Coordinates of N, CA and C in Angstrom, one line a residue:
X1 N 45.1 44.2 1.9 CA 44.6 42.9 1.6 C 45.6 41.8 2.0
X2 N 45.2 40.8 2.7 CA 46.1 39.8 3.2 C 46.5 38.9 2.0
X3 N 47.7 38.3 2.1 CA 48.0 37.3 1.2 C 47.2 36.0 1.4
X4 N 46.8 35.3 0.3 CA 46.2 34.1 0.4 C 47.0 33.0 -0.3
X5 N 47.0 31.8 0.1 CA 47.8 30.8 -0.5 C 47.4 29.4 -0.1
X6 N 47.8 28.4 -0.8 CA 47.7 27.0 -0.5 C 49.1 26.4 -0.7
X7 N 49.6 25.6 0.3 CA 50.9 25.1 0.3 C 50.8 23.6 0.7
X8 N 51.4 22.7 -0.1 CA 51.4 21.3 0.3 C 52.9 20.9 0.3
X9 N 53.3 20.3 1.4 CA 54.6 19.8 1.7 C 54.7 18.3 1.8
X10 N 55.1 17.6 0.7 CA 55.3 16.2 0.7 C 54.0 15.4 1.2
X11 N 52.9 15.9 0.7 CA 51.6 15.4 1.1 C 51.3 14.0 0.5
X12 N 50.8 13.1 1.4 CA 50.3 11.8 0.9 C 48.9 11.5 1.5
X13 N 48.1 10.7 0.8 CA 46.8 10.4 1.3 C 46.6 8.9 1.0
X14 N 46.5 8.1 2.1 CA 46.3 6.7 1.9 C 45.0 6.2 2.6
X15 N 44.3 5.4 1.9 CA 43.0 4.9 2.4 C 43.3 3.4 2.6
X16 N 42.9 2.9 3.8 CA 43.0 1.5 4.1 C 42.0 1.0 5.0
X17 N 41.7 -0.3 5.0 CA 40.7 -0.8 5.9 C 40.4 -2.3 5.4
X18 N 39.3 -2.8 6.0 CA 38.9 -4.2 5.6 C 37.6 -4.1 4.8
X19 N 37.6 -4.9 3.7 CA 36.5 -4.9 2.8 C 35.3 -5.5 3.5
X20 N 34.2 -4.8 3.4 CA 33.0 -5.4 4.0 C 32.7 -5.0 5.4
X21 N 33.8 -4.4 6.1 CA 33.6 -4.0 7.5 C 33.5 -5.2 8.4
X22 N 33.2 -4.9 9.7 CA 33.2 -6.0 10.7 C 31.8 -6.4 11.2
X23 N 30.8 -5.5 11.1 CA 29.5 -5.7 11.7 C 28.4 -5.8 10.7
X24 N 27.3 -6.3 11.2 CA 26.1 -6.4 10.4 C 25.9 -7.7 9.6
X25 N 24.6 -7.9 9.3 CA 24.3 -9.2 8.7 C 24.9 -9.3 7.3
X26 N 24.9 -8.2 6.5 CA 25.5 -8.3 5.2 C 27.0 -8.7 5.2
X27 N 27.7 -8.1 6.2 CA 29.1 -8.4 6.3 C 29.3 -9.9 6.7
X28 N 28.5 -10.4 7.7 CA 28.6 -11.7 8.1 C 28.3 -12.7 7.0
X29 N 27.3 -12.4 6.2 CA 27.0 -13.3 5.0 C 28.1 -13.3 4.0
X30 N 28.7 -12.1 3.8 CA 29.8 -12.0 2.8 C 31.0 -12.9 3.3
X31 N 31.3 -12.7 4.6 CA 32.4 -13.5 5.1 C 32.1 -15.0 5.1
X32 N 30.9 -15.3 5.4 CA 30.5 -16.7 5.6 C 30.5 -17.5 4.2
X33 N 30.0 -16.9 3.2 CA 29.8 -17.6 1.9 C 30.8 -17.2 0.8
X34 N 31.4 -16.1 0.9 CA 32.3 -15.7 -0.2 C 33.7 -15.5 0.2
X35 N 34.1 -15.7 1.4 CA 35.5 -15.4 1.8 C 35.8 -16.3 3.0
X36 N 37.0 -16.7 3.0 CA 37.5 -17.5 4.2 C 37.6 -16.6 5.4
X37 N 36.7 -16.8 6.4 CA 36.7 -15.9 7.6 C 38.0 -15.8 8.3
X38 N 38.9 -16.7 8.1 CA 40.2 -16.7 8.8 C 41.2 -15.8 8.1
X39 N 40.9 -15.4 6.8 CA 41.8 -14.5 6.1 C 41.0 -13.3 5.5
X40 N 40.6 -12.4 6.4 CA 39.8 -11.2 5.9 C 40.6 -10.4 4.9
X41 N 40.0 -9.9 3.9 CA 40.6 -9.1 2.9 C 40.7 -7.6 3.3
X42 N 41.9 -7.1 3.2 CA 42.1 -5.7 3.5 C 42.5 -5.0 2.2
X43 N 42.3 -3.7 2.2 CA 42.7 -2.9 1.1 C 43.6 -1.7 1.5
X44 N 44.4 -1.3 0.6 CA 45.3 -0.1 0.9 C 45.5 0.6 -0.4
X45 N 45.0 1.9 -0.5 CA 45.1 2.7 -1.7 C 45.9 3.9 -1.4
X46 N 47.0 4.1 -2.1 CA 47.7 5.4 -2.0 C 47.2 6.4 -3.1
X47 N 46.2 7.2 -2.6 CA 45.6 8.1 -3.6 C 46.5 9.3 -4.0
X48 N 47.3 9.8 -3.0 CA 48.3 10.8 -3.3 C 49.7 10.4 -2.7
X49 N 50.7 10.8 -3.5 CA 52.1 10.4 -3.0 C 53.0 11.6 -3.2
X50 N 53.6 12.1 -2.1 CA 54.7 13.1 -2.2 C 54.3 14.3 -3.0
X51 N 53.1 14.9 -2.7 CA 52.7 16.1 -3.4 C 53.3 17.3 -2.8
X52 N 54.1 18.1 -3.6 CA 54.6 19.4 -3.2 C 54.1 20.5 -4.1
X53 N 53.3 21.4 -3.5 CA 52.7 22.5 -4.4 C 52.7 23.8 -3.6
X54 N 52.9 24.9 -4.3 CA 52.7 26.2 -3.8 C 51.7 26.9 -4.8
X55 N 50.5 27.3 -4.3 CA 49.5 28.0 -5.1 C 49.3 29.3 -4.4
X56 N 49.6 30.4 -5.1 CA 49.6 31.7 -4.5 C 48.5 32.6 -5.0
X57 N 48.4 33.7 -4.4 CA 47.3 34.7 -4.7 C 47.3 35.1 -6.1
X58 N 46.1 35.0 -6.8 CA 46.0 35.4 -8.2 C 46.2 34.3 -9.2
X59 N 46.6 33.1 -8.7 CA 46.8 32.0 -9.6 C 45.5 31.3 -9.9
X60 N 45.5 30.8 -11.2 CA 44.4 30.0 -11.7 C 45.0 28.7 -12.1
X61 N 44.7 27.7 -11.3 CA 45.4 26.4 -11.5 C 44.4 25.3 -11.9
X62 N 44.8 24.6 -13.0 CA 44.0 23.5 -13.5 C 44.5 22.2 -12.9
X63 N 43.6 21.2 -12.8 CA 44.0 19.8 -12.4 C 43.5 18.9 -13.5
X64 N 44.4 18.1 -14.1 CA 44.0 17.2 -15.1 C 44.6 15.8 -14.9
X65 N 44.0 14.8 -15.5 CA 44.4 13.4 -15.3 C 43.3 12.5 -15.6
X66 N 43.6 11.2 -15.8 CA 42.5 10.2 -16.0 C 41.7 10.0 -14.7
X67 N 40.6 9.3 -14.8 CA 39.8 9.0 -13.7 C 40.7 8.1 -12.7
X68 N 40.6 8.4 -11.4 CA 41.4 7.7 -10.5 C 42.8 8.2 -10.3
X69 N 43.1 9.4 -11.0 CA 44.5 9.9 -10.9 C 44.8 10.6 -9.6
X70 N 43.7 11.0 -8.9 CA 43.9 11.7 -7.6 C 43.4 13.1 -7.5
X71 N 42.7 13.6 -8.6 CA 42.2 15.0 -8.7 C 41.2 15.3 -7.6
X72 N 40.2 14.5 -7.4 CA 39.2 14.8 -6.4 C 39.8 14.7 -5.0
X73 N 40.6 13.7 -4.8 CA 41.3 13.6 -3.5 C 42.1 14.8 -3.2
X74 N 42.8 15.3 -4.2 CA 43.7 16.5 -3.9 C 42.8 17.7 -3.6
X75 N 41.7 17.8 -4.3 CA 40.7 18.9 -4.0 C 40.2 18.9 -2.6
X76 N 39.9 17.6 -2.1 CA 39.4 17.5 -0.8 C 40.5 17.7 0.3
X77 N 41.7 17.4 0.0 CA 42.8 17.7 0.9 C 43.0 19.3 0.9
X78 N 43.0 19.9 -0.2 CA 43.1 21.4 -0.3 C 42.0 22.0 0.5
X79 N 40.8 21.5 0.4 CA 39.6 22.1 1.1 C 39.6 21.8 2.6
X80 N 40.5 20.8 3.1 CA 40.5 20.4 4.5 C 39.5 19.4 4.8
X81 N 38.8 18.8 3.8 CA 37.8 17.7 4.0 C 38.6 16.4 4.4
X82 N 39.7 16.2 3.7 CA 40.6 15.0 4.1 C 41.8 15.6 4.8
X83 N 42.1 15.2 6.0 CA 43.4 15.5 6.6 C 44.4 14.6 5.9
X84 N 45.6 15.0 5.5 CA 46.5 14.1 4.8 C 47.1 13.1 5.8
X85 N 47.4 11.9 5.3 CA 48.0 10.9 6.2 C 49.5 11.0 6.2
X86 N 50.0 11.9 5.4 CA 51.5 12.2 5.4 C 51.7 13.6 4.9
X87 N 52.7 14.3 5.4 CA 53.0 15.7 5.0 C 52.2 16.7 5.7
X88 N 52.3 17.9 5.2 CA 51.7 19.1 5.8 C 51.0 20.0 4.8
X89 N 49.8 20.5 5.1 CA 49.0 21.4 4.3 C 48.9 22.7 5.0
X90 N 49.3 23.8 4.3 CA 49.1 25.2 4.9 C 48.1 25.9 3.9
X91 N 47.1 26.6 4.5 CA 46.2 27.3 3.7 C 45.9 28.6 4.5
X92 N 45.8 29.7 3.7 CA 45.3 31.0 4.2 C 44.3 31.6 3.3
X93 N 43.2 31.8 3.8 CA 42.1 32.4 3.0 C 40.8 31.5 3.2
X94 N 39.7 32.1 2.9 CA 38.4 31.4 3.1 C 38.2 30.5 1.9
X95 N 38.1 29.2 2.1 CA 38.0 28.2 1.1 C 36.6 27.8 0.8
X96 N 36.2 27.8 -0.5 CA 34.9 27.4 -0.9 C 35.0 26.2 -1.8
X97 N 34.7 25.0 -1.4 CA 34.7 23.9 -2.2 C 33.4 23.7 -3.0
X98 N 33.6 23.5 -4.3 CA 32.4 23.3 -5.2 C 32.4 21.9 -5.8
X99 N 32.2 20.9 -5.0 CA 32.0 19.5 -5.5 C 31.2 18.8 -4.5
X100 N 30.8 17.6 -4.8 CA 29.8 16.8 -4.0 C 28.6 17.7 -3.7
X101 N 27.9 18.1 -4.7 CA 26.9 19.1 -4.6 C 25.7 18.8 -3.7
X102 N 25.5 17.5 -3.5 CA 24.4 17.1 -2.6 C 24.7 17.4 -1.1
X103 N 26.0 17.5 -0.8 CA 26.4 17.7 0.6 C 25.8 19.0 1.1
X104 N 25.2 19.0 2.2 CA 24.6 20.2 2.8 C 23.2 20.5 2.3
X105 N 22.7 19.7 1.4 CA 21.3 19.9 1.0 C 20.4 19.1 1.9
X106 N 19.2 19.7 2.3 CA 18.2 19.0 3.0 C 17.1 18.6 1.9
X107 N 17.1 17.3 1.6 CA 16.4 16.9 0.4 C 14.9 17.1 0.5
X108 N 14.3 17.2 1.6 CA 12.9 17.4 1.7 C 12.5 18.9 1.9
X109 N 13.5 19.7 1.9 CA 13.2 21.2 2.0 C 13.3 21.8 0.6
X110 N 12.7 23.0 0.5 CA 12.6 23.6 -0.8 C 14.0 24.2 -1.2
X111 N 14.0 24.7 -2.5 CA 15.2 25.4 -2.9 C 15.5 26.6 -2.1
X112 N 14.4 27.4 -1.8 CA 14.6 28.6 -1.0 C 15.2 28.3 0.3
X113 N 14.7 27.2 1.0 CA 15.2 26.8 2.3 C 16.7 26.4 2.2
X114 N 17.0 25.7 1.1 CA 18.4 25.3 1.0 C 19.3 26.4 0.6
X115 N 18.9 27.5 0.0 CA 19.7 28.6 -0.2 C 20.2 29.1 1.2
X116 N 19.2 29.2 2.1 CA 19.5 29.7 3.4 C 20.4 28.8 4.2
X117 N 20.1 27.5 4.1 CA 20.9 26.5 4.8 C 22.3 26.5 4.3
X118 N 22.5 26.4 3.0 CA 23.9 26.4 2.5 C 24.6 27.7 2.8
X119 N 23.9 28.8 2.7 CA 24.5 30.1 3.1 C 25.1 30.0 4.5
X120 N 24.3 29.5 5.4 CA 24.7 29.4 6.8 C 25.9 28.5 7.0
X121 N 25.9 27.3 6.3 CA 27.0 26.4 6.3 C 28.3 27.0 5.8
X122 N 28.2 27.9 4.8 CA 29.3 28.6 4.2 C 29.8 29.8 5.0
X123 N 29.1 30.1 6.2 CA 29.5 31.1 7.0 C 28.9 32.5 6.8
X124 N 27.9 32.5 6.0 CA 27.2 33.8 5.7 C 26.3 34.2 6.9
X125 N 26.3 35.5 7.3 CA 25.4 35.9 8.4 C 23.9 35.8 7.8
X126 N 23.0 35.7 8.6 CA 21.6 35.5 8.2 C 21.1 36.7 7.4
X127 N 21.4 37.9 7.9 CA 20.9 39.1 7.2 C 21.5 39.2 5.8
X128 N 22.8 38.8 5.7 CA 23.4 38.8 4.3 C 22.8 37.8 3.4
X129 N 22.4 36.7 3.9 CA 21.7 35.7 3.1 C 20.4 36.2 2.6
X130 N 19.6 36.9 3.5 CA 18.3 37.4 3.1 C 18.5 38.5 2.1
X131 N 19.6 39.3 2.2 CA 19.8 40.4 1.3 C 20.1 39.9 -0.1
X132 N 20.7 38.7 -0.2 CA 21.2 38.2 -1.5 C 20.2 37.1 -2.0
X133 N 19.1 36.9 -1.3 CA 18.2 35.8 -1.7 C 17.7 35.9 -3.1
X134 N 17.2 37.1 -3.5 CA 16.6 37.2 -4.8 C 17.7 37.2 -5.9
X135 N 18.8 37.7 -5.6 CA 19.9 37.7 -6.6 C 20.4 36.3 -6.9
X136 N 20.5 35.5 -5.8 CA 20.9 34.1 -5.9 C 19.8 33.3 -6.7
X137 N 18.5 33.6 -6.4 CA 17.4 32.9 -7.0 C 17.4 33.2 -8.5
X138 N 17.6 34.4 -8.9 CA 17.6 34.8 -10.3 C 18.7 34.2 -11.0
X139 N 19.9 34.0 -10.4 CA 21.0 33.4 -11.1 C 20.8 32.0 -11.4
X140 N 20.1 31.3 -10.5 CA 19.8 29.8 -10.7 C 18.9 29.6 -11.9
X141 N 18.0 30.5 -12.2 CA 17.0 30.4 -13.2 C 16.1 29.2 -13.0
X142 N 15.9 28.8 -11.7 CA 15.1 27.7 -11.4 C 13.6 28.0 -11.2
X143 N 13.3 29.3 -11.1 CA 11.9 29.8 -11.1 C 11.1 29.1 -10.0
X144 N 9.9 28.5 -10.4 CA 9.0 27.9 -9.5 C 9.6 26.6 -8.8
X145 N 10.7 26.1 -9.4 CA 11.3 24.9 -8.8 C 11.9 25.2 -7.5
X146 N 12.2 26.5 -7.2 CA 12.7 26.8 -5.9 C 11.8 26.5 -4.8
X147 N 10.5 26.4 -5.1 CA 9.5 26.1 -4.1 C 9.3 24.6 -4.0
X148 N 10.0 23.8 -4.8 CA 9.8 22.3 -4.7 C 10.9 21.7 -3.8
X149 N 10.7 20.6 -3.3 CA 11.8 19.9 -2.5 C 12.9 19.6 -3.4
X150 N 14.2 19.7 -3.0 CA 15.3 19.5 -3.8 C 15.5 18.1 -4.2
X151 N 14.8 17.1 -3.5 CA 14.9 15.7 -3.9 C 14.3 15.5 -5.3
X152 N 13.6 16.5 -5.8 CA 13.0 16.4 -7.2 C 13.9 17.0 -8.2
X153 N 15.1 17.5 -7.8 CA 16.0 18.2 -8.7 C 16.9 17.2 -9.5
X154 N 17.2 17.6 -10.7 CA 18.2 16.8 -11.5 C 19.6 17.3 -11.0
X155 N 20.7 16.6 -11.5 CA 22.0 16.9 -11.1 C 22.4 18.3 -11.6
X156 N 21.9 18.7 -12.7 CA 22.1 20.0 -13.3 C 21.5 21.1 -12.4
X157 N 20.3 20.8 -11.9 CA 19.6 21.8 -11.0 C 20.4 21.9 -9.7
X158 N 20.9 20.8 -9.2 CA 21.7 20.9 -8.0 C 22.9 21.8 -8.2
X159 N 23.6 21.7 -9.3 CA 24.7 22.4 -9.6 C 24.4 23.9 -9.7
X160 N 23.3 24.2 -10.4 CA 22.9 25.6 -10.5 C 22.7 26.3 -9.1
X161 N 22.0 25.5 -8.2 CA 21.7 26.1 -6.9 C 23.0 26.2 -6.1
X162 N 23.8 25.1 -6.1 CA 25.1 25.1 -5.3 C 26.0 26.2 -5.8
X163 N 26.2 26.3 -7.1 CA 27.1 27.3 -7.7 C 26.6 28.7 -7.4
X164 N 25.3 29.0 -7.5 CA 24.8 30.3 -7.2 C 25.1 30.7 -5.8
X165 N 24.8 29.8 -4.8 CA 25.0 30.2 -3.4 C 26.5 30.3 -3.1
X166 N 27.3 29.4 -3.5 CA 28.7 29.3 -3.1 C 29.5 30.5 -3.7
X167 N 29.2 30.9 -4.9 CA 29.9 32.1 -5.5 C 29.3 33.4 -5.1
X168 N 28.2 33.4 -4.4 CA 27.7 34.7 -3.9 C 28.4 35.2 -2.6
X169 N 29.2 34.3 -2.0 CA 29.8 34.7 -0.7 C 31.2 35.3 -1.0
X170 N 31.6 35.4 -2.3 CA 32.8 36.1 -2.6 C 34.0 35.4 -1.9
X171 N 34.2 34.1 -2.2 CA 35.3 33.3 -1.5 C 36.7 33.8 -2.0
X172 N 37.7 33.5 -1.1 CA 39.0 33.9 -1.5 C 39.7 32.7 -2.2
X173 N 39.3 31.5 -2.0 CA 39.8 30.3 -2.6 C 38.7 29.5 -3.1
X174 N 38.5 29.4 -4.4 CA 37.4 28.6 -5.0 C 38.0 27.3 -5.6
X175 N 37.4 26.2 -5.2 CA 37.8 24.9 -5.6 C 36.7 24.3 -6.4
X176 N 36.9 24.0 -7.7 CA 35.9 23.6 -8.6 C 36.2 22.2 -9.2
X177 N 35.2 21.4 -9.3 CA 35.3 20.0 -9.9 C 34.3 19.8 -11.0
X178 N 34.7 20.1 -12.3 CA 33.8 19.9 -13.4 C 32.4 20.6 -13.2
X179 N 32.4 21.8 -12.6 CA 31.1 22.4 -12.3 C 30.3 22.7 -13.5
X180 N 31.0 22.9 -14.7 CA 30.2 23.3 -15.9 C 30.0 22.1 -16.8
X181 N 30.3 20.9 -16.3 CA 30.1 19.7 -17.1 C 28.6 19.3 -17.2
X182 N 27.8 19.7 -16.2 CA 26.4 19.4 -16.2 C 25.6 20.7 -16.4
X183 N 24.4 20.5 -17.0 CA 23.6 21.7 -17.2 C 23.7 22.1 -18.7
X184 N 22.8 23.1 -19.0 CA 22.8 23.5 -20.4 C 23.8 24.6 -20.7
X185 N 24.0 24.9 -22.0 CA 25.0 25.8 -22.5 C 24.8 27.2 -21.9
X186 N 23.5 27.6 -21.8 CA 23.2 29.0 -21.3 C 23.7 29.2 -19.9
X187 N 23.5 28.2 -19.0 CA 23.9 28.3 -17.6 C 25.5 28.2 -17.6
X188 N 26.0 27.4 -18.4 CA 27.5 27.3 -18.5 C 28.1 28.6 -18.8
X189 N 27.5 29.4 -19.7 CA 28.1 30.7 -20.0 C 28.0 31.7 -18.9
X190 N 26.8 31.6 -18.1 CA 26.7 32.4 -16.9 C 27.7 32.1 -15.9
X191 N 27.9 30.8 -15.7 CA 28.9 30.3 -14.7 C 30.3 30.8 -15.1
X192 N 30.6 30.7 -16.5 CA 31.9 31.1 -17.0 C 32.1 32.6 -16.7
X193 N 31.1 33.4 -16.9 CA 31.2 34.9 -16.7 C 31.5 35.2 -15.2
X194 N 30.8 34.5 -14.3 CA 31.0 34.7 -12.9 C 32.4 34.3 -12.5
X195 N 32.9 33.2 -13.1 CA 34.2 32.8 -12.8 C 35.3 33.8 -13.2
X196 N 35.0 34.4 -14.4 CA 35.9 35.4 -14.9 C 35.9 36.6 -13.9
X197 N 34.8 37.0 -13.4 CA 34.7 38.1 -12.5 C 35.4 37.8 -11.2
X198 N 35.3 36.5 -10.8 CA 36.0 36.1 -9.6 C 37.5 36.2 -9.8
X199 N 38.0 35.7 -11.0 CA 39.4 35.7 -11.2 C 40.0 37.1 -11.3
X200 N 39.2 38.0 -11.8 CA 39.7 39.4 -11.9 C 40.0 40.1 -10.6
X201 N 39.5 39.5 -9.5 CA 39.7 40.0 -8.2 C 41.0 39.5 -7.6
X202 N 41.8 38.7 -8.4 CA 43.1 38.3 -7.9 C 43.1 37.3 -6.8
X203 N 42.1 36.4 -6.8 CA 42.0 35.4 -5.8 C 42.5 34.0 -6.4
X204 N 42.3 32.9 -5.6 CA 42.8 31.7 -6.1 C 41.7 30.8 -6.6
X205 N 41.9 30.2 -7.8 CA 41.0 29.3 -8.4 C 41.8 28.0 -8.7
X206 N 41.2 26.8 -8.2 CA 41.7 25.5 -8.6 C 40.6 24.8 -9.2
X207 N 40.8 24.4 -10.5 CA 39.7 23.8 -11.3 C 40.1 22.5 -11.9
X208 N 39.4 21.4 -11.5 CA 39.6 20.1 -12.0 C 38.7 19.8 -13.2
X209 N 39.3 19.4 -14.3 CA 38.5 19.1 -15.5 C 39.2 18.1 -16.5
X210 N 38.5 17.4 -17.2 CA 39.0 16.5 -18.3 C 39.1 17.3 -19.6
X211 N 38.4 18.5 -19.6 CA 38.3 19.3 -20.8 C 39.5 20.3 -21.0
X212 N 40.4 19.9 -21.9 CA 41.6 20.8 -22.0 C 41.3 22.2 -22.5
X213 N 40.2 22.3 -23.3 CA 39.8 23.6 -23.8 C 39.4 24.5 -22.6
X214 N 38.6 24.0 -21.7 CA 38.2 24.7 -20.5 C 39.4 25.1 -19.7
X215 N 40.3 24.2 -19.5 CA 41.5 24.5 -18.7 C 42.3 25.6 -19.4
X216 N 42.4 25.6 -20.7 CA 43.1 26.7 -21.4 C 42.4 28.0 -21.2
X217 N 41.0 28.0 -21.1 CA 40.3 29.2 -21.0 C 40.5 29.9 -19.6
X218 N 40.5 29.0 -18.6 CA 40.4 29.6 -17.2 C 41.8 29.6 -16.5
X219 N 42.7 28.7 -16.9 CA 43.8 28.4 -16.1 C 45.1 28.7 -16.8
X220 N 46.0 29.5 -16.2 CA 47.3 29.8 -16.7 C 48.3 28.7 -16.4
X221 N 48.0 28.0 -15.4 CA 48.9 26.9 -14.9 C 48.1 25.6 -14.7
X222 N 48.7 24.5 -15.1 CA 47.9 23.2 -15.0 C 48.9 22.2 -14.4
X223 N 48.3 21.4 -13.5 CA 49.0 20.3 -12.9 C 48.4 19.0 -13.4
X224 N 49.2 18.1 -13.9 CA 48.8 16.8 -14.5 C 49.1 15.7 -13.4
X225 N 48.1 15.0 -13.0 CA 48.3 14.0 -12.0 C 48.1 12.6 -12.6
X226 N 48.9 11.7 -12.2 CA 48.8 10.3 -12.6 C 49.1 9.4 -11.5
X227 N 48.2 8.5 -11.1 CA 48.4 7.5 -10.0 C 48.8 8.3 -8.7
X228 N 48.2 9.4 -8.5 CA 48.4 10.1 -7.2 C 49.7 11.0 -7.2
X229 N 50.4 11.1 -8.3 CA 51.7 11.8 -8.3 C 51.6 12.9 -9.4
X230 N 52.4 14.0 -9.2 CA 52.5 15.1 -10.2 C 53.4 14.6 -11.3
X231 N 52.8 14.5 -12.5 CA 53.6 14.2 -13.7 C 54.2 15.5 -14.3
X232 N 53.4 16.5 -14.4 CA 53.8 17.8 -14.9 C 53.1 19.0 -14.2
X233 N 53.8 20.1 -14.1 CA 53.3 21.3 -13.5 C 53.9 22.5 -14.2
X234 N 53.0 23.2 -15.0 CA 53.6 24.3 -15.7 C 52.5 25.1 -16.5
X235 N 52.9 25.9 -17.5 CA 51.9 26.6 -18.3 C 50.9 25.7 -18.9
X236 N 49.6 26.0 -18.9 CA 48.5 25.2 -19.3 C 48.7 24.7 -20.8
X237 N 49.1 25.5 -21.7 CA 49.3 25.1 -23.1 C 50.3 24.0 -23.2
X238 N 51.4 24.2 -22.5 CA 52.5 23.2 -22.5 C 52.0 21.8 -21.9
X239 N 51.4 21.9 -20.8 CA 51.0 20.7 -20.1 C 49.9 19.9 -20.8
X240 N 48.9 20.7 -21.3 CA 47.9 20.0 -22.1 C 48.4 19.4 -23.4
X241 N 49.3 20.1 -24.0 CA 49.9 19.6 -25.3 C 50.6 18.2 -25.0
X242 N 51.4 18.1 -23.9 CA 52.0 16.9 -23.6 C 51.0 15.8 -23.3
X243 N 50.0 16.2 -22.5 CA 48.9 15.3 -22.1 C 48.2 14.7 -23.4
X244 N 47.9 15.6 -24.3 CA 47.2 15.1 -25.5 C 48.1 14.2 -26.4
X245 N 49.4 14.5 -26.4 CA 50.3 13.7 -27.1 C 50.5 12.3 -26.5
X246 N 50.5 12.2 -25.2 CA 50.6 11.0 -24.5 C 49.3 10.2 -24.7
X247 N 48.2 10.8 -24.6 CA 46.9 10.2 -24.8 C 46.7 9.6 -26.2
X248 N 47.3 10.3 -27.2 CA 47.2 9.8 -28.6 C 48.0 8.5 -28.7
X249 N 49.1 8.4 -28.0 CA 50.0 7.2 -28.0 C 49.3 6.0 -27.3

């Protein structure tokens, strides 16, 4: 079995541009009536700054921090969705990102069709998708809703479908963003059991959550982010204890 890992070397992620853009009637009206056209407003946000991380095979790593701390940006950099604007990212292993659940869904197609579509997007051969179709469908517990267009689905139903397909491919690196925050308790327990099975295979899990109890359940190591920087990185119990103490103050 090959080694799998994620490595970040002095990684930064900066977003910048001009508010409102350059083209279109809305942009023209905004510049004309609400802003001096001679002084266009620009923005620059440093979402990540100087991140150095080694995540190795078998590690279960939590990400925590306030909204806007950089957790989602870091997950997208780890997944390869965002190329960093500074530093270097090394990854070895098949990465499965579990966030932005609507991505890859065809809203006017049925749940059945979207199982097939998402499977193909995740690199599954067509015959493998067909062989796992019933198993995936049963895991979602969506029943007759699988025959309905996914535009009729709630956010919890999106998560059931996306989680069932994505974890059926047996990924080497699973990136999760509050996947169990939506949906009912029964499905959350099923998701938890599948995650435990995944972790027992010695692969990599990176799990972003505000819930310190969930982090303690799944992750031996936790990284605390604040304003795009690593504040603490260590055993989950220690890091969450410091976090709760600071939050109380």
